[in-house]
Short mmCIF file of C-alpha atoms and ligand atoms in Angstrom, two decimals:
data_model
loop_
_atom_site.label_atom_id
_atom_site.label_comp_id
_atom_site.label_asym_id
_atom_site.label_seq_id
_atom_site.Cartn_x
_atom_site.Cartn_y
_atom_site.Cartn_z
CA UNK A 57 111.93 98.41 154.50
CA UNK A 58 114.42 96.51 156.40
CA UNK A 59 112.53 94.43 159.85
CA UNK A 60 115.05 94.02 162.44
CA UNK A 61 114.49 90.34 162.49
CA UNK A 62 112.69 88.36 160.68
CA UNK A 63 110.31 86.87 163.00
CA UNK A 64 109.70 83.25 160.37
CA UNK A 65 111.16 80.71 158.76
CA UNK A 66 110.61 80.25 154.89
CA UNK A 67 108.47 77.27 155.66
CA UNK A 68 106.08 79.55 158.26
CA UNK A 69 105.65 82.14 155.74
CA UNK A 70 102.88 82.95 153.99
CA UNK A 71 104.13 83.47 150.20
CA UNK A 72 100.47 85.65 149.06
CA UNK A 73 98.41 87.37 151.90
CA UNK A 74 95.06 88.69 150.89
CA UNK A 75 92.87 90.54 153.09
CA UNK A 76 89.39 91.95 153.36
CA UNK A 77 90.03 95.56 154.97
CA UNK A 78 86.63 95.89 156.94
CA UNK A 79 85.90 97.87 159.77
CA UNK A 80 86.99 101.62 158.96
CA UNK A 81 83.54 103.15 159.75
CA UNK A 82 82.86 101.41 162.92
CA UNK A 83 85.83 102.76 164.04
CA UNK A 84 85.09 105.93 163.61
CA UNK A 85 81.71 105.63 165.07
CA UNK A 86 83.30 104.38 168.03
CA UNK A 87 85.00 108.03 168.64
CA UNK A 88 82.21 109.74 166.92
CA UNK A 89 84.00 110.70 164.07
CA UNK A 90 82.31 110.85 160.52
CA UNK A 91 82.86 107.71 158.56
CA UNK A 92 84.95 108.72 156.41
CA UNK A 93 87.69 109.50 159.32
CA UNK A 94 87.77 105.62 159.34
CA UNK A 95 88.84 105.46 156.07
CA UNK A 96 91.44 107.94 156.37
CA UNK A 97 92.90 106.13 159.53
CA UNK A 98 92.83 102.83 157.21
CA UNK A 99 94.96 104.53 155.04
CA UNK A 100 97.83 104.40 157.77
CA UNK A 101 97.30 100.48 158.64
CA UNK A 102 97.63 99.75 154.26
CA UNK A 103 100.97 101.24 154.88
CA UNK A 104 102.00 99.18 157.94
CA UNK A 105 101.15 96.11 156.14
CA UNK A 106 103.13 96.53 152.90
CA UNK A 107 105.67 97.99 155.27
CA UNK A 108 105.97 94.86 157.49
CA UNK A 109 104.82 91.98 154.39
CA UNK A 110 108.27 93.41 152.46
CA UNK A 111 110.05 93.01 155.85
CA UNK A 112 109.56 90.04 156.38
CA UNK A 113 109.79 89.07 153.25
CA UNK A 114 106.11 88.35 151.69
CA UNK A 115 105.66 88.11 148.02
CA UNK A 116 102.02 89.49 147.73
CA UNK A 117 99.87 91.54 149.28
CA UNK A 118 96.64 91.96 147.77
CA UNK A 119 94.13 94.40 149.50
CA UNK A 120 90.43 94.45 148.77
CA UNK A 121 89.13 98.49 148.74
CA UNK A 122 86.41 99.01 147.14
CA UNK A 123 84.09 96.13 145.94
CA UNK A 124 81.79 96.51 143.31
CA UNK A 125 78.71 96.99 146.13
CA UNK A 126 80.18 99.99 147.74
CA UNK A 127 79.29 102.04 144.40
CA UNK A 128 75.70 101.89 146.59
CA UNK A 129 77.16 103.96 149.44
CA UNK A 130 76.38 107.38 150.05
CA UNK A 131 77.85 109.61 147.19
CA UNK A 132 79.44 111.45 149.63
CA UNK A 133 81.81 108.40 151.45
CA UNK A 134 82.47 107.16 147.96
CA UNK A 135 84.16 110.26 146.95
CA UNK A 136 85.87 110.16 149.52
CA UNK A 137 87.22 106.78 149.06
CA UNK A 138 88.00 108.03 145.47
CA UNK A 139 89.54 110.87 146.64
CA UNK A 140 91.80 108.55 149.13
CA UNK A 141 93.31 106.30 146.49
CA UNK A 142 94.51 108.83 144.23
CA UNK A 143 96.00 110.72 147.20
CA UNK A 144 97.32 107.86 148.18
CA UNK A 145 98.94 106.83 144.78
CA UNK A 146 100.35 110.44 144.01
CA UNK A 147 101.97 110.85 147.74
CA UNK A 148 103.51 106.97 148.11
CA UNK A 149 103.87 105.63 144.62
CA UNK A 150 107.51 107.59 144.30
CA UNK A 151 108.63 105.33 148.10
CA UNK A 152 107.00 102.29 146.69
CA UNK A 153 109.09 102.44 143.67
CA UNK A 154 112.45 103.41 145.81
CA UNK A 155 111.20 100.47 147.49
CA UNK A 156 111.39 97.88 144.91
CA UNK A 157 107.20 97.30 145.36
CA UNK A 158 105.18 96.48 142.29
CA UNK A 159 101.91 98.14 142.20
CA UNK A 160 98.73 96.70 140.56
CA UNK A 161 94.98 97.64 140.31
CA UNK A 162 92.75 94.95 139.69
CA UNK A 163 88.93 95.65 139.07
CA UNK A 164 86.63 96.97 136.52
CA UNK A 165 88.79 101.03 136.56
CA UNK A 166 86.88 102.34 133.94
CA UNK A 167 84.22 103.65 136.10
CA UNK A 168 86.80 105.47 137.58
CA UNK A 169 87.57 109.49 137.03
CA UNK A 170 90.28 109.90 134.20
CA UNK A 171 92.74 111.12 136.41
CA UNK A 172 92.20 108.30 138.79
CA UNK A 173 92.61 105.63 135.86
CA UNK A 174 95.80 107.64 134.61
CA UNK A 175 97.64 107.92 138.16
CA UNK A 176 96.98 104.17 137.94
CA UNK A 177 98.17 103.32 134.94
CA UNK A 178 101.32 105.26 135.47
CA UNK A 179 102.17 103.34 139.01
CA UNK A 180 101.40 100.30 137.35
CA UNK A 181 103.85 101.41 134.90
CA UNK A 182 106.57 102.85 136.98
CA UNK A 183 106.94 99.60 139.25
CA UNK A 184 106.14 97.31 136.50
CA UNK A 185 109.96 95.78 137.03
CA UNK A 186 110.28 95.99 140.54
CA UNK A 187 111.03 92.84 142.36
CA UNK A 188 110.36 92.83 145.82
CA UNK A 189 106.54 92.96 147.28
CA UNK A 190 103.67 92.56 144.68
CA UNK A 191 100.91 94.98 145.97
CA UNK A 192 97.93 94.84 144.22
CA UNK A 193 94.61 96.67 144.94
CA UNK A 194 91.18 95.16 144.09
CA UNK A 195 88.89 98.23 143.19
CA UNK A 196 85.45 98.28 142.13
CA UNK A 197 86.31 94.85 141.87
CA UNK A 198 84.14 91.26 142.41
CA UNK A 199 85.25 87.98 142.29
CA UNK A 200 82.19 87.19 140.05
CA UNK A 201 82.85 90.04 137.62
CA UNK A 202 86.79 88.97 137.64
CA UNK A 203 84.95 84.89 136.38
CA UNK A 204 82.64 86.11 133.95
CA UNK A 205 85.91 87.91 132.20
CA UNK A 206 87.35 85.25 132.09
CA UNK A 207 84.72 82.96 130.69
CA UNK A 208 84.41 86.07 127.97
CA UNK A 209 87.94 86.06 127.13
CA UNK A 210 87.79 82.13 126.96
CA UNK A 211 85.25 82.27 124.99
CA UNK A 212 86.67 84.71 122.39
CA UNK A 213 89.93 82.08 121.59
CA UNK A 214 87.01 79.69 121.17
CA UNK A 215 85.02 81.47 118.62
CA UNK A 216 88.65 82.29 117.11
CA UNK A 217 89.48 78.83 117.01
CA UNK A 218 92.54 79.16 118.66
CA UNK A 219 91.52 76.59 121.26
CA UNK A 220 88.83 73.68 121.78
CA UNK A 221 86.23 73.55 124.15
CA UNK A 222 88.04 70.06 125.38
CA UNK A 223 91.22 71.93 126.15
CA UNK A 224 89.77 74.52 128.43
CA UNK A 225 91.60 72.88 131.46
CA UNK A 226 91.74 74.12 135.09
CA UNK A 227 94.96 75.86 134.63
CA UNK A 228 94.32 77.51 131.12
CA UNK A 229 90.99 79.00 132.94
CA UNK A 230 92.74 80.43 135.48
CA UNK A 231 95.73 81.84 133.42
CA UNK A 232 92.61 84.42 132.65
CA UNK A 233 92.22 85.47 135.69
CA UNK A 234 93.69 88.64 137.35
CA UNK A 235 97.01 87.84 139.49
CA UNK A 236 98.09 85.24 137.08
CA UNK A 237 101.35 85.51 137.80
CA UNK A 238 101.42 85.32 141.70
CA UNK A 239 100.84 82.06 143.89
CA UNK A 240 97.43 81.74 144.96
CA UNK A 241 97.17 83.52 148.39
CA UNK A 242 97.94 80.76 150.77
CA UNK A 243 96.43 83.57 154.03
CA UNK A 244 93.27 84.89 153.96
CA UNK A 245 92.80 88.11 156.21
CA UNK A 246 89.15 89.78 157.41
CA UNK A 247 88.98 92.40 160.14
CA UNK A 248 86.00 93.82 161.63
CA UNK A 249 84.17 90.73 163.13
CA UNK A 250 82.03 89.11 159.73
CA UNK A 251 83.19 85.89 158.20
CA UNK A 252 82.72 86.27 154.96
CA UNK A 253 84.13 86.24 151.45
CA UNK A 254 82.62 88.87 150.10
CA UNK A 255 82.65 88.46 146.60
CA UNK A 256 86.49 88.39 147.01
CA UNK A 257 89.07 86.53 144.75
CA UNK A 258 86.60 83.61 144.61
CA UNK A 259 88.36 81.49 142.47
CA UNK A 260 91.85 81.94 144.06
CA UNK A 261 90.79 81.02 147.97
CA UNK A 262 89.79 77.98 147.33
CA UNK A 263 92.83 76.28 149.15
CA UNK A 264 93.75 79.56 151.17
CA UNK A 265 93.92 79.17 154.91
CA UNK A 266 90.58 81.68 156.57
CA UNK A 267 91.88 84.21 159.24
CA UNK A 268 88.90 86.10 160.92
CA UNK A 269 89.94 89.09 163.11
CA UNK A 270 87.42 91.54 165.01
CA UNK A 271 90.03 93.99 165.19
CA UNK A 272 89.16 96.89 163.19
CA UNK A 273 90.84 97.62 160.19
CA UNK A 274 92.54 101.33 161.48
CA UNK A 275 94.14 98.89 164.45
CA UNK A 276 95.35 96.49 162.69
CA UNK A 277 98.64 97.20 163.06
CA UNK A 278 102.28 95.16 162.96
CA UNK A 279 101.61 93.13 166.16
CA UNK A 280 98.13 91.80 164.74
CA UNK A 281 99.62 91.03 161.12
CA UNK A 282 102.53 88.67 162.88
CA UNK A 283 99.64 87.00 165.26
CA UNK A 284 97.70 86.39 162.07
CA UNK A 285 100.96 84.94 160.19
CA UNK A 286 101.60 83.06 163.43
CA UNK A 287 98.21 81.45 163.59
CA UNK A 288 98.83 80.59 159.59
CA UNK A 289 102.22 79.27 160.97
CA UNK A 290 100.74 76.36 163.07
CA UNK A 291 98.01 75.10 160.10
CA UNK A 292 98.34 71.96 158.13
CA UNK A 293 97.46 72.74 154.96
CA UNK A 294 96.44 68.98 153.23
CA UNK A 295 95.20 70.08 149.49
CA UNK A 296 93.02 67.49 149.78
CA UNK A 297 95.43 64.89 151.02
CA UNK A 298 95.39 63.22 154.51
CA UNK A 299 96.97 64.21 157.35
CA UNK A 300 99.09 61.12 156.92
CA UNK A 301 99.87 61.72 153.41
CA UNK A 302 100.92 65.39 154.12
CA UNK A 303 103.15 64.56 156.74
CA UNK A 304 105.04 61.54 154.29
CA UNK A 305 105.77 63.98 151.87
CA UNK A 306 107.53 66.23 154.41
CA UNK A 307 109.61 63.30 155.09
CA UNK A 308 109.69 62.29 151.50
CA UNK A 309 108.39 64.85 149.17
CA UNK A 310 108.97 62.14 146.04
CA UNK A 311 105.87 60.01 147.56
CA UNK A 312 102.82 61.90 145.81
C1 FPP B 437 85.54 98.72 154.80
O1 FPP B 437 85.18 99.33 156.02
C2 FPP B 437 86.53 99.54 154.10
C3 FPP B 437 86.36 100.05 152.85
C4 FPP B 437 85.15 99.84 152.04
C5 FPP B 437 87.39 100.92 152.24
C6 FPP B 437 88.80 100.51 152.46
C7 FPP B 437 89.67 101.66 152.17
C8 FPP B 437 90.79 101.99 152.85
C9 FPP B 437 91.36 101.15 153.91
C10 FPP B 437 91.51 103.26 152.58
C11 FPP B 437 92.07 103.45 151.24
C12 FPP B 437 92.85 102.31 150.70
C13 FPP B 437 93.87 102.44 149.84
C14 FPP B 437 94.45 101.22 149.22
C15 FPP B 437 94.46 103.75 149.48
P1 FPP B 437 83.67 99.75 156.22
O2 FPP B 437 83.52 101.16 155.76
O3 FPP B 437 82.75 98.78 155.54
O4 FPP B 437 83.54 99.68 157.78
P2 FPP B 437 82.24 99.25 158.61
O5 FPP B 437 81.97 97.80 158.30
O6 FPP B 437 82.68 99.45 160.02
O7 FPP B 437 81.13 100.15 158.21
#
């Protein structure tokens, strides 16, 4: 997994890119292919991303695939799509590991087949030391299911007293959340045209820097990824500071 250069400082990195994989049946429908066909091309552009994000050295990938809503589509495409991701986890989880990745699922898996939940329990497993790229997958997953966990969970230390309602802080919240351990994603990535969230990691993208692409998600490939990171590049990201401010603490990080 070795880039022949790397194309960006430490600074111009992203550390965490998330993105919103849309697209995969408009392609298809664009070469009159069934929809599903777009999903199975998308299949190749996951793998160019975690190829080139570990290149280049990204810490975090996380990839939205199926969303909580797409339980609505036809039974047909969803099986599909179920079909996909264990495929996908039996045939690369072996290279991912060689690879040094770290696989995770996030998402409510246990509407999911038992075979399904056990291939992705034993990934999970498997790369649960690696310590190159973190790759996790949001399935049947909603930023407003992932909240109202953690309010639950919250809520449980409260009722067994191992914490006060006064103490719930920003940072204990959140250290309930799914992808605790992994910066917040400072890029955000959509393809296929909308510019939305989508229900996706609400919570963490609340400082993230919003990359819209209407490239399709089966041709988004390399090339796109580094415009994307290049665009993130050139941003000023403030955190609520001023322009001013941001630029001191370049000069003198000690100020703020
Ligand atoms: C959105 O395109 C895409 C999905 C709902 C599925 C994403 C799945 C993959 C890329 C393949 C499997 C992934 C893994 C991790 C093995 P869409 O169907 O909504 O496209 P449209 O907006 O053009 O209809």
């Amino acid at each position: 997994m070795e880039a022949p250069v790397k194309p960006f400082s430490r600074e111009q990195l992203p550390r965490h890119i998330a993105i919103i994989m849309d697209g995969n049946g408009r392609w298809a429908k664009n070469r009159f292919l069934p929809r599903t066909a777009g999903h199975h091309a998308g299949v190749s552009s996951v793998r160019k991303a975690i190829e080139y994000c570990g290149a280049v050295g990204v810490e975090a990938l996380t990839l939205f695939a199926f969303s909580s809503e797409n339980w609505r589509r036809p039974q047909q495409e969803v099986s599909v799509l179920m079909g996909l991701f264990l495929a996908t986890l039996e045939r690369e989880t072996e290279k991912l590991h060689k690879n040094n990745v770290r696989i995770r699922i996030i998402g409510d898996r246990t509407a999911f087949a038992r075979e399904l939940q056990e291939k992705i329990s034993a990934a999970e497993s498997l790369t649960s030391t690696n310590t190159g790229l973190n790759v996790t997958i949001a399935a049947n997953y909603g930023g407003r299911w992932e909240i109202v966990e953690a309010v639950r969970k919250v809520a449980r230390q409260v009722v067994d007293n191992q914490i006060e309602p006064d103490a719930i802080t920003t940072e204990v919240f959140a250290s309930n959340l799914c992808l605790t351990n992994l910066p917040e994603p400072d890029l955000f990535i959509r393809t296929g045209g909308e510019k939305r969230i989508s229900n996706f990691l609400l919570w963490q993208l609340a400082y993230t820097e919003l990359y819209f692409t209407d490239t399709l998600w089966p041709d988004f490939d390399e090339a796109e990824l580094e415009t994307a990171i290049k665009d993130y590049s050139g941003r000023q990201r403030r955190f609520g500071y001023t322009g001013e401010q941001v630029e001191n603490l370049f000069v003198n990080p000690g100020l703020l």
